[in-house]
Coordinates of N, CA and C in Angstrom, one line a residue:
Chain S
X1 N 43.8 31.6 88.4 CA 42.4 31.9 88.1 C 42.1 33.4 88.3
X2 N 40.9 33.7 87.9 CA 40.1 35.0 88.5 C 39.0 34.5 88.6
X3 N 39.0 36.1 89.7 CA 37.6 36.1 90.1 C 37.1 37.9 90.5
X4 N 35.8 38.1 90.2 CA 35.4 39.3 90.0 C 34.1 39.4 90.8
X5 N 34.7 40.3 92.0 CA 33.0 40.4 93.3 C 32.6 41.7 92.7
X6 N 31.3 41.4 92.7 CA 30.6 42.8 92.9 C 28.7 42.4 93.3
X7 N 28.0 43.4 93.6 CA 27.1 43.4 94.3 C 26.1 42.9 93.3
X8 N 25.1 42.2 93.7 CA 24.0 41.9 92.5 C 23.1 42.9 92.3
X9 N 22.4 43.7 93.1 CA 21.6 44.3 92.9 C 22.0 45.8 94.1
X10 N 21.7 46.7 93.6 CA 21.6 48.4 94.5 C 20.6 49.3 93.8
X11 N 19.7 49.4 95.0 CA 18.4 50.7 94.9 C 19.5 52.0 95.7
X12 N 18.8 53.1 95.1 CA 19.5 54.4 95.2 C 18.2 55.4 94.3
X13 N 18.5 56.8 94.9 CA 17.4 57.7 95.0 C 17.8 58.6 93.8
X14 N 16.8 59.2 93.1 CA 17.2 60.4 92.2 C 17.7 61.6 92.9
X15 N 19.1 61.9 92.1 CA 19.5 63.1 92.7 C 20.8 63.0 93.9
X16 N 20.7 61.4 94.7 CA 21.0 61.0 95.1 C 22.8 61.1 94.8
X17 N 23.9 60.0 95.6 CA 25.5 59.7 95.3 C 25.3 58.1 95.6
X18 N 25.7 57.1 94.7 CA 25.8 55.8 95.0 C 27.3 55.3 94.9
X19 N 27.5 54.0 95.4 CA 28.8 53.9 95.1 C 28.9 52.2 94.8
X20 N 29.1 51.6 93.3 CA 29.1 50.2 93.4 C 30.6 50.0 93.7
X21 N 30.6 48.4 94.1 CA 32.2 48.4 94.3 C 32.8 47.3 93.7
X22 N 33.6 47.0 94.1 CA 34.4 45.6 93.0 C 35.7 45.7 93.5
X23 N 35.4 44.1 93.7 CA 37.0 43.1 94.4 C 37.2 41.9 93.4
X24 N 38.2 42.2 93.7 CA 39.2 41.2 92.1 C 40.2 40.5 92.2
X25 N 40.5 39.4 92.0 CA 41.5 38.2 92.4 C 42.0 37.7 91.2
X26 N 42.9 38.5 90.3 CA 43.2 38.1 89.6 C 45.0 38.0 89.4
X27 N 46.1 36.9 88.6 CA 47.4 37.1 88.2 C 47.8 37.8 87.2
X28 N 48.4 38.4 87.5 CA 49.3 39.6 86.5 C 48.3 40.9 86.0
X29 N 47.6 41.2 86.9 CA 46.7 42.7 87.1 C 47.3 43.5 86.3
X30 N 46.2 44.0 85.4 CA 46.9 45.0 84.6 C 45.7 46.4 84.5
X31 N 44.6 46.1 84.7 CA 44.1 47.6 84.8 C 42.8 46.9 84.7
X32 N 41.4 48.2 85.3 CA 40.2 47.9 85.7 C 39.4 48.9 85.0
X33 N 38.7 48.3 84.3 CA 37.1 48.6 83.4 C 36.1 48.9 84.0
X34 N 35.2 49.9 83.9 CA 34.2 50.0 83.9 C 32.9 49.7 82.9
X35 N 32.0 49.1 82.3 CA 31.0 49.5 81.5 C 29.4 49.6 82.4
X36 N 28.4 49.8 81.8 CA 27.4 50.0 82.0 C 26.9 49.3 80.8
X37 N 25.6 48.8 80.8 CA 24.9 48.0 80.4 C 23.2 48.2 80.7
X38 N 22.2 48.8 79.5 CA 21.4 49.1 79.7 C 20.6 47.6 79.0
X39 N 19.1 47.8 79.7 CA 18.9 46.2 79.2 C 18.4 46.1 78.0
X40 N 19.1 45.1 77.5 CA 18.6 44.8 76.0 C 19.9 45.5 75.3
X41 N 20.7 46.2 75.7 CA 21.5 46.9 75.0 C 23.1 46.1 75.1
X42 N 23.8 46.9 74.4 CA 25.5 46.7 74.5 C 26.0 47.4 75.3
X43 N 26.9 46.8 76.4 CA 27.7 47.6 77.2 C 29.0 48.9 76.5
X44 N 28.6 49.8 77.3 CA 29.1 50.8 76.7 C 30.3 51.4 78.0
X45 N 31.3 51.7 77.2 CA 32.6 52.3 78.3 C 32.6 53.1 78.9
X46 N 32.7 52.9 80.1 CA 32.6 54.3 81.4 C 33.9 54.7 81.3
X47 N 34.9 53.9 82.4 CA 36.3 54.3 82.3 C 37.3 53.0 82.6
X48 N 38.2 53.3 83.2 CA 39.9 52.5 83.1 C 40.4 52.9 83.8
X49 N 41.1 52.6 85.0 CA 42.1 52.8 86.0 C 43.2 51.6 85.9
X50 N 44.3 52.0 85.7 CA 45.7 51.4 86.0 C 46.4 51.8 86.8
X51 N 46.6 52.8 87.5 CA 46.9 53.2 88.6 C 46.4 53.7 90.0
X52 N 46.7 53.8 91.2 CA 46.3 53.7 92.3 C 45.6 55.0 91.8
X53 N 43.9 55.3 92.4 CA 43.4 56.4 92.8 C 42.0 56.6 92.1
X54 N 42.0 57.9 92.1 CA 40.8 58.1 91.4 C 40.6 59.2 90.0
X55 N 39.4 58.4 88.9 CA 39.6 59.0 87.9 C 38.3 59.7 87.9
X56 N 38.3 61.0 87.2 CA 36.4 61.6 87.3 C 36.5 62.1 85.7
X57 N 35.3 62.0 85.6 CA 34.6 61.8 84.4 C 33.1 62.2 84.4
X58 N 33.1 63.7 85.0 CA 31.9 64.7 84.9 C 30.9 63.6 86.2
X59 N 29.9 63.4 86.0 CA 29.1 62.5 87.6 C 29.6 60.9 87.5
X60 N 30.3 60.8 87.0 CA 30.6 59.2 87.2 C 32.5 59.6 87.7
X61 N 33.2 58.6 88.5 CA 34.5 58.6 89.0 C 34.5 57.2 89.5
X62 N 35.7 56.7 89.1 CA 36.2 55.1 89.4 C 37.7 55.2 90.2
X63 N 37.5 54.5 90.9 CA 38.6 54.4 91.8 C 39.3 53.0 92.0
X64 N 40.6 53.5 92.4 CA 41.2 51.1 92.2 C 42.5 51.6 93.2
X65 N 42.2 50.5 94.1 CA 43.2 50.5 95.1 C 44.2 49.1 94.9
X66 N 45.2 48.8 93.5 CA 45.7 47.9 93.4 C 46.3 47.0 94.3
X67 N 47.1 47.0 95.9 CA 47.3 46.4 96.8 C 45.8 45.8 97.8
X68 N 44.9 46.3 97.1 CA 43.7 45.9 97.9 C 42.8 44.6 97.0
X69 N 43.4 45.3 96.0 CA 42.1 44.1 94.6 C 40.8 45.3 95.2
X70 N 40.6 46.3 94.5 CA 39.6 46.7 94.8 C 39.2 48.1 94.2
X71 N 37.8 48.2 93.5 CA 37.7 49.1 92.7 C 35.8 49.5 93.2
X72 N 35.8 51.0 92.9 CA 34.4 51.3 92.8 C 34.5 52.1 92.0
X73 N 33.0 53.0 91.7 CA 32.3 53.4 90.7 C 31.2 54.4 91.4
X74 N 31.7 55.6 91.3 CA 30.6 56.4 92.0 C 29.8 57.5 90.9
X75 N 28.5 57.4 91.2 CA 28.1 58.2 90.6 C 27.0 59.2 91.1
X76 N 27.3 60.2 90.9 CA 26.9 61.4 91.3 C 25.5 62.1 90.8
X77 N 24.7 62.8 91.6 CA 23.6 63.6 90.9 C 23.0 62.4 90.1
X78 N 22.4 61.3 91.0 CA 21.7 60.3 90.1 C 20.7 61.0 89.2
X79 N 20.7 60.0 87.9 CA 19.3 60.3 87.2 C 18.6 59.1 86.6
X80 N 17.1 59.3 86.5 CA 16.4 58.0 86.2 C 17.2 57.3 85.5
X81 N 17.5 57.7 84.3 CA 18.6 57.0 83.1 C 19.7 56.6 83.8
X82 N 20.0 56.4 84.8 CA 21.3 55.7 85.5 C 20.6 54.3 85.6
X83 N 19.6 54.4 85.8 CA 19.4 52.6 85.8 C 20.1 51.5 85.2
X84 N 21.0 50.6 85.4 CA 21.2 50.3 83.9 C 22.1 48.9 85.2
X85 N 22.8 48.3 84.5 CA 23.6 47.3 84.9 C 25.1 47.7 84.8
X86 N 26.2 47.5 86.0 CA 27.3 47.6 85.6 C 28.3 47.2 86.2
X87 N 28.9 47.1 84.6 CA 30.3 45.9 84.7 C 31.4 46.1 85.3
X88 N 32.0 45.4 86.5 CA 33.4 45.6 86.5 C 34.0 44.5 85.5
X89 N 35.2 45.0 85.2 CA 35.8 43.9 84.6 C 37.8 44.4 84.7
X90 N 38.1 43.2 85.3 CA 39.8 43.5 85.7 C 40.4 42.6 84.0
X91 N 41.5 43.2 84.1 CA 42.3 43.3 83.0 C 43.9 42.6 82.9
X92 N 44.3 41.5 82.5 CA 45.2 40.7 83.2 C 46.1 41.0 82.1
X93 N 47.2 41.1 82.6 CA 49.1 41.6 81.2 C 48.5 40.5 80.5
X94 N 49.1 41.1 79.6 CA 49.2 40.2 78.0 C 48.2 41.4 77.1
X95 N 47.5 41.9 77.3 CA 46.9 43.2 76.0 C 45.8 42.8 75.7
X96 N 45.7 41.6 75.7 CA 44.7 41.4 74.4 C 43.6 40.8 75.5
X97 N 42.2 40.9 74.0 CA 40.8 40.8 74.7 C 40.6 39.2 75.7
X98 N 41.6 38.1 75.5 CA 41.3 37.1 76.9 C 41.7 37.5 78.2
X99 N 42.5 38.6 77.8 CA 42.8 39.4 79.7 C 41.9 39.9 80.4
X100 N 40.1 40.2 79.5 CA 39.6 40.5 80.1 C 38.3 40.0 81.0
X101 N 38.4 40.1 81.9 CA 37.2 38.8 82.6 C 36.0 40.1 83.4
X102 N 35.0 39.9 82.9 CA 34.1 40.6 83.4 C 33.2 39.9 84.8
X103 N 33.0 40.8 85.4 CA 32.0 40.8 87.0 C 30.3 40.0 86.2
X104 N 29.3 39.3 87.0 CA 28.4 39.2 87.1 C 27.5 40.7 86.6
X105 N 27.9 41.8 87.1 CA 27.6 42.9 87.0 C 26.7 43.1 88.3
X106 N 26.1 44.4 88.3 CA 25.2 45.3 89.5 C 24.2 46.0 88.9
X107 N 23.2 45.4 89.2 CA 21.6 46.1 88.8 C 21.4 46.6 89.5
X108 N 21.2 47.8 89.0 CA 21.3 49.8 89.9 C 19.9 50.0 89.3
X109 N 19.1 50.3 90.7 CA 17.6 50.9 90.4 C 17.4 51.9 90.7
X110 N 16.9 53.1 90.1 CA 16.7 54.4 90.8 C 15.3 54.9 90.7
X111 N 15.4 55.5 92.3 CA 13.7 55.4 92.1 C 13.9 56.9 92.9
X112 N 12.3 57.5 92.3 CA 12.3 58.9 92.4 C 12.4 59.1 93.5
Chain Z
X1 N 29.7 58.6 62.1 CA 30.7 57.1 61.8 C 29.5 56.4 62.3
X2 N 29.5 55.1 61.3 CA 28.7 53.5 62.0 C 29.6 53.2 63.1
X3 N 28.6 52.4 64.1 CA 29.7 52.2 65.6 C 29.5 50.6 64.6
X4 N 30.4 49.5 65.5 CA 29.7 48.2 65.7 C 28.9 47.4 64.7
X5 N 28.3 46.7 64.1 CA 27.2 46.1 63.3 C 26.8 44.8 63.7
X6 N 26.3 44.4 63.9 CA 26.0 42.9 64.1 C 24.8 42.3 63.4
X7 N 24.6 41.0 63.1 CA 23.5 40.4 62.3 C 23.8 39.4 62.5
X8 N 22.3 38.8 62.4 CA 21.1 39.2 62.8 C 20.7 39.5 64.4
X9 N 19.9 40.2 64.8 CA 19.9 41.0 65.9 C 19.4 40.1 66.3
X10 N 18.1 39.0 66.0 CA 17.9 38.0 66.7 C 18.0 36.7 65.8
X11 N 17.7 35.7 66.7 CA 17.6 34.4 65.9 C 17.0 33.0 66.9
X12 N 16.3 32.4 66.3 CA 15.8 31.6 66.8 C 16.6 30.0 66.2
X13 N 16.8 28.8 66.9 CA 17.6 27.6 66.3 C 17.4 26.4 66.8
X14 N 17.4 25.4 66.3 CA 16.5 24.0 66.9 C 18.1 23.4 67.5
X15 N 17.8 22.5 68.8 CA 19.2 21.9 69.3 C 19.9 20.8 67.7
X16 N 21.2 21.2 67.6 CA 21.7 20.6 66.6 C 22.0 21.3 65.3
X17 N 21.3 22.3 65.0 CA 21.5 23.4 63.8 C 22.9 23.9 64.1
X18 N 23.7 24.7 63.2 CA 24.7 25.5 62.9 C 23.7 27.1 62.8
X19 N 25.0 27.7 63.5 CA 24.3 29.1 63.5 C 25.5 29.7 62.7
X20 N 25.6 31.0 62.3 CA 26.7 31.9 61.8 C 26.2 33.5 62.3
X21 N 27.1 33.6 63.1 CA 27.1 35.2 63.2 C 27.7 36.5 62.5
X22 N 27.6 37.4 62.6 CA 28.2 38.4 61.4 C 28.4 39.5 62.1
X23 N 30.1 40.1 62.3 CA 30.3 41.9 63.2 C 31.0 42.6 62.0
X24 N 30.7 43.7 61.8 CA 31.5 44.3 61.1 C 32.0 45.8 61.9
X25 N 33.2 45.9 62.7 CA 33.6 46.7 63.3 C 33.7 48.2 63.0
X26 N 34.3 49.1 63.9 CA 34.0 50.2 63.6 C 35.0 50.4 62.3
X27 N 34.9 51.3 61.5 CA 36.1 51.4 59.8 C 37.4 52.0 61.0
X28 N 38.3 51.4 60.6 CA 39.7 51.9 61.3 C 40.1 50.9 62.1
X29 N 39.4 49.8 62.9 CA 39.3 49.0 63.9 C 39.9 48.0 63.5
X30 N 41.3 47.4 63.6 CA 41.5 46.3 63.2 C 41.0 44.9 64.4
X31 N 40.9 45.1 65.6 CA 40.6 44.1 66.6 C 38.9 43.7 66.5
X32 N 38.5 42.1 66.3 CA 37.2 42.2 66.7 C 37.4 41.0 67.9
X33 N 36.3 41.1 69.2 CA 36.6 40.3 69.8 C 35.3 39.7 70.0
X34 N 34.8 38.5 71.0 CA 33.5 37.8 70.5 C 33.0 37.4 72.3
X35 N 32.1 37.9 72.3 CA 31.5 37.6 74.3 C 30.4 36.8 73.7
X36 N 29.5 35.9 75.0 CA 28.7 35.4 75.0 C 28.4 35.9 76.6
X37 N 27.3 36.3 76.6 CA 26.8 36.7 78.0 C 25.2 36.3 78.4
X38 N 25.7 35.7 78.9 CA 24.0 34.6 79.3 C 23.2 35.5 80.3
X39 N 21.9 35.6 80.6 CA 21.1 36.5 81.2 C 21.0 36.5 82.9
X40 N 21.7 37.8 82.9 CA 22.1 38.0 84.6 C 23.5 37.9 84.9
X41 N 24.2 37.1 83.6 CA 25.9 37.4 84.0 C 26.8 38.1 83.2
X42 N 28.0 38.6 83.5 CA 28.6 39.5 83.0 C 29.2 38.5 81.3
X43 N 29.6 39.4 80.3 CA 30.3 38.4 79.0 C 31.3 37.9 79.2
X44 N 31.4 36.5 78.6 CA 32.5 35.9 79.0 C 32.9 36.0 77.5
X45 N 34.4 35.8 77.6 CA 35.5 35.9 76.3 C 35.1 34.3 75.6
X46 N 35.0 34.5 74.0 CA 35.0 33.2 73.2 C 36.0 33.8 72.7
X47 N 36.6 34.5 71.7 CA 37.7 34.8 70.7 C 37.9 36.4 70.6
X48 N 39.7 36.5 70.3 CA 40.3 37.7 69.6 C 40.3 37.5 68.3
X49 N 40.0 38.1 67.5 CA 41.4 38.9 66.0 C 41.8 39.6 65.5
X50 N 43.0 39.8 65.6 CA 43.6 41.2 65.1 C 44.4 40.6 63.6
X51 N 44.0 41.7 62.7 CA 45.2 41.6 61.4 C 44.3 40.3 61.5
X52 N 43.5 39.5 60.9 CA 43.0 38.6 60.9 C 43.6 36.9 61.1
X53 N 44.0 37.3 62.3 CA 44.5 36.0 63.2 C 43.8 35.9 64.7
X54 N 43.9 34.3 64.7 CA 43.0 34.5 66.4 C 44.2 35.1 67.1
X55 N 44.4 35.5 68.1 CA 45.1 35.9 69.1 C 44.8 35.5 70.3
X56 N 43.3 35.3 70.7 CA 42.5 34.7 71.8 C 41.6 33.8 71.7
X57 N 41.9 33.0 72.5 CA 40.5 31.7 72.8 C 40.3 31.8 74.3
X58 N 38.8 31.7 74.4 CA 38.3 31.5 75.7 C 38.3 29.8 76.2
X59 N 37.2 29.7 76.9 CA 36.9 28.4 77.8 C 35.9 28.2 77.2
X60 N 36.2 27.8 75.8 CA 34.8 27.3 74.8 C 35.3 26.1 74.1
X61 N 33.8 25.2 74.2 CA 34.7 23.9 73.1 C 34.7 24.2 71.8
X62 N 35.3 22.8 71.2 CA 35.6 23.2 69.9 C 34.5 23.5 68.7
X63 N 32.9 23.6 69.4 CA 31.8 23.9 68.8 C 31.8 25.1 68.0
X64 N 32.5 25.9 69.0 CA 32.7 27.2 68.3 C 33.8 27.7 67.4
X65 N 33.5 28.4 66.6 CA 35.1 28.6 65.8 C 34.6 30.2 65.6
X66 N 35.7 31.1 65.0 CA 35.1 32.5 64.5 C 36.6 32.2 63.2
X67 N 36.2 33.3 62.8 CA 37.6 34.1 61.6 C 37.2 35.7 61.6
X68 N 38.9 36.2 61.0 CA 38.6 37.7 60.1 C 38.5 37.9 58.5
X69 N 38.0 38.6 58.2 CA 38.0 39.1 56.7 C 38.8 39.8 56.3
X70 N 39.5 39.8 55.3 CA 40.6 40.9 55.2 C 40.3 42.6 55.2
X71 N 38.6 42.2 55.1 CA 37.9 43.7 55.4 C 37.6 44.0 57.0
X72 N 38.5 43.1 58.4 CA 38.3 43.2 59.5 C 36.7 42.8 60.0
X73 N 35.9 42.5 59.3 CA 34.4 42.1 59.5 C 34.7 40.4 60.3
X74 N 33.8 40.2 61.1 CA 34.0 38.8 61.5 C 33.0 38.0 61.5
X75 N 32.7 36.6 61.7 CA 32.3 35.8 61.4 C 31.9 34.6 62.8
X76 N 31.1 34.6 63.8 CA 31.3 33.3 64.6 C 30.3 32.3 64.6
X77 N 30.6 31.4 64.2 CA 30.0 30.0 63.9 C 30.2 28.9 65.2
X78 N 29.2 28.8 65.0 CA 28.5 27.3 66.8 C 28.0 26.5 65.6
X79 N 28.2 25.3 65.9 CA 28.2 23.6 65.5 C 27.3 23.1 66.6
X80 N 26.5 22.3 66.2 CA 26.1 21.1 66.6 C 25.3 22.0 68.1
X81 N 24.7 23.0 67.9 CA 23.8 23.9 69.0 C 22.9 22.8 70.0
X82 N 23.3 23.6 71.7 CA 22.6 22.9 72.5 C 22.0 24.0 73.4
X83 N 20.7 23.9 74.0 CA 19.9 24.7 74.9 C 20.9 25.7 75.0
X84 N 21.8 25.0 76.2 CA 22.5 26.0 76.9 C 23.6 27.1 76.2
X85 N 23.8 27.1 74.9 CA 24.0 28.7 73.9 C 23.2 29.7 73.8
X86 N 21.7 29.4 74.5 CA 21.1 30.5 74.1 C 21.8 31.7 75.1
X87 N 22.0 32.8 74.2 CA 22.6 34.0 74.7 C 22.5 35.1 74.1
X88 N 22.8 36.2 74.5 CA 23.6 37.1 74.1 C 24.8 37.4 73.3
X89 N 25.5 37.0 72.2 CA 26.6 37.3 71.5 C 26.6 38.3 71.0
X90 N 28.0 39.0 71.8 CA 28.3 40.8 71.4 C 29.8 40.1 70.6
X91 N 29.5 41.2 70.1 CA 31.0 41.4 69.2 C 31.7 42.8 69.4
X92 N 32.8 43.1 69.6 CA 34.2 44.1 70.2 C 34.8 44.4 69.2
X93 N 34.7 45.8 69.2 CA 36.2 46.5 68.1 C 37.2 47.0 69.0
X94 N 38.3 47.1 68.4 CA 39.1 48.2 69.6 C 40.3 48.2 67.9
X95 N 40.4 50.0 68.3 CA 41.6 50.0 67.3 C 43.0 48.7 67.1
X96 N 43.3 48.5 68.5 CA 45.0 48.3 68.5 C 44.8 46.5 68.8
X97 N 45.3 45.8 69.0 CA 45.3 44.3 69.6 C 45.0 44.5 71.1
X98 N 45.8 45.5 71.2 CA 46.0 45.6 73.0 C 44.3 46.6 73.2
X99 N 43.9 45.4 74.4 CA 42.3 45.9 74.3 C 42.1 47.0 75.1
X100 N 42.2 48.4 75.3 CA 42.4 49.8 76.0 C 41.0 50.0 76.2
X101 N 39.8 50.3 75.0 CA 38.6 50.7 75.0 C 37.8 50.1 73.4
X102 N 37.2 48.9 74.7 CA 36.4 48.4 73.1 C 35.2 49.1 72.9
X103 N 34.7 49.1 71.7 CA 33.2 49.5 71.4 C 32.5 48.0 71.3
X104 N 31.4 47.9 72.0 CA 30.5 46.6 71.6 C 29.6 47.0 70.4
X105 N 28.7 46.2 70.1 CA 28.1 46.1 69.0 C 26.6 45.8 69.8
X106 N 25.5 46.0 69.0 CA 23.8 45.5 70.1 C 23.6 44.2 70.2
X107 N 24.5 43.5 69.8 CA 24.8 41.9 70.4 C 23.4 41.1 69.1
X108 N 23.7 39.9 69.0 CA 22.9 39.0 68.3 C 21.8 38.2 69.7
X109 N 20.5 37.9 69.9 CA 20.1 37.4 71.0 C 19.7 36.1 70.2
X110 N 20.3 35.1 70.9 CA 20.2 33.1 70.2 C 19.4 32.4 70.9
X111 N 18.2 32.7 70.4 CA 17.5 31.3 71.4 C 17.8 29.6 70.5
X112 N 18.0 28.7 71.5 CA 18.2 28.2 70.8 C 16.7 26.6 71.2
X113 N 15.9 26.2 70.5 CA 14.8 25.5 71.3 C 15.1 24.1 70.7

């Protein structure tokens, strides 16, 4: 089976550094997703880690520590428009779209 | 470039009706894939197809079915609708089968009363 933790809700400040995180219990691990999800909208792609460490991508950087099941999402130099919901979602071998099992998600509030 | 398409953006349906949904992916994209994401939880997987074959089924009954078009556009159809479908249905492109980076689509919103 899987299973995908992550936080239900996080307030955080403009201008601010937040960090959501995500723990994953999944067989045959194959790499970790990020999206973001504004409401009413379609989740849209942040990043992808397959290997141990960290990846940056201007104020957003994801990190996955495979021997741990464990991934975050930091984002930098908050701005109001960071509000939004977001997904982890781990990625199980085999390629294709049923490998991927997405988190409840994290409603990120930012307030001035 | 058009991202995504989806139709109708909303829809309303009495328990028992047939619904049909409609994606037509990004041009180049042969994979479309099919979430249902109910309000406050992350999407969960109904179907793959690539080259217009399923490749993927989720943890859905047999109410649901989808297909491809040889023009990669897709199609997902619910039977015999009960309350608990009302959702969110997004639909996924990704160039390759192997899902790297999909584009979603603004999702179809189902109420169903």
């Amino acid at each position: 089976g899987q299973n995908i933790d992550q936080p239900t809700e996080m307030t955080a400040t403009e201008g601010a550094i937040v960090q959501i995180n995500c723990t994953y219990q999944t067989s045959g691990f194959n790499g970790l997703f990020w999206y973001q999800q504004h409401a009413g909208e379609a989740p849209t792609f942040l990043s992808y880690n397959v290997l141990d460490g960290l990846e940056e991508k201007g104020r957003f950087s994801s990190f996955l520590s495979r021997s741990k099941g464990y991934s975050y999402l930091l984002l930098k130099e908050l701005q109001m428009k960071d509000s939004a919901s977001y997904l982890c979602a781990a990625w199980r071998e085999g390629g294709g779209a049923d490998g991927l099992t997405f988190g409840k998600g994290t409603h990120l509030i930012i307030q001035p | 470039d058009a991202g995504v398409t989806q139709s109708p953006t909303h829809l309303i349906k009495t328990r028992g009706q047939h619904v049909t949904l409609r994606c037509s992916p990004i041009s180049g994209h042969k994979s479309v894939s099919w979430y249902q994401q109910v309000l406050g939880q992350g999407p969960q997987f109904i179907f793959q197809y690539y080259e217009k074959e399923e490749r993927g089924r989720g943890n859905f009954p047999d109410r649901f079915s989808a297909r491809q078009f040889p023009n990669y556009s897709s199609e997902l159809n619910v039977n015999a609708l009960l309350l608990g479908d009302s959702a969110l249905y997004l639909c996924a492109s990704s160039l390759q089968e192997v899902v790297l980076e999909a584009f979603f689509g603004q999702g179809t919103r189902l109420t169903v009363v």
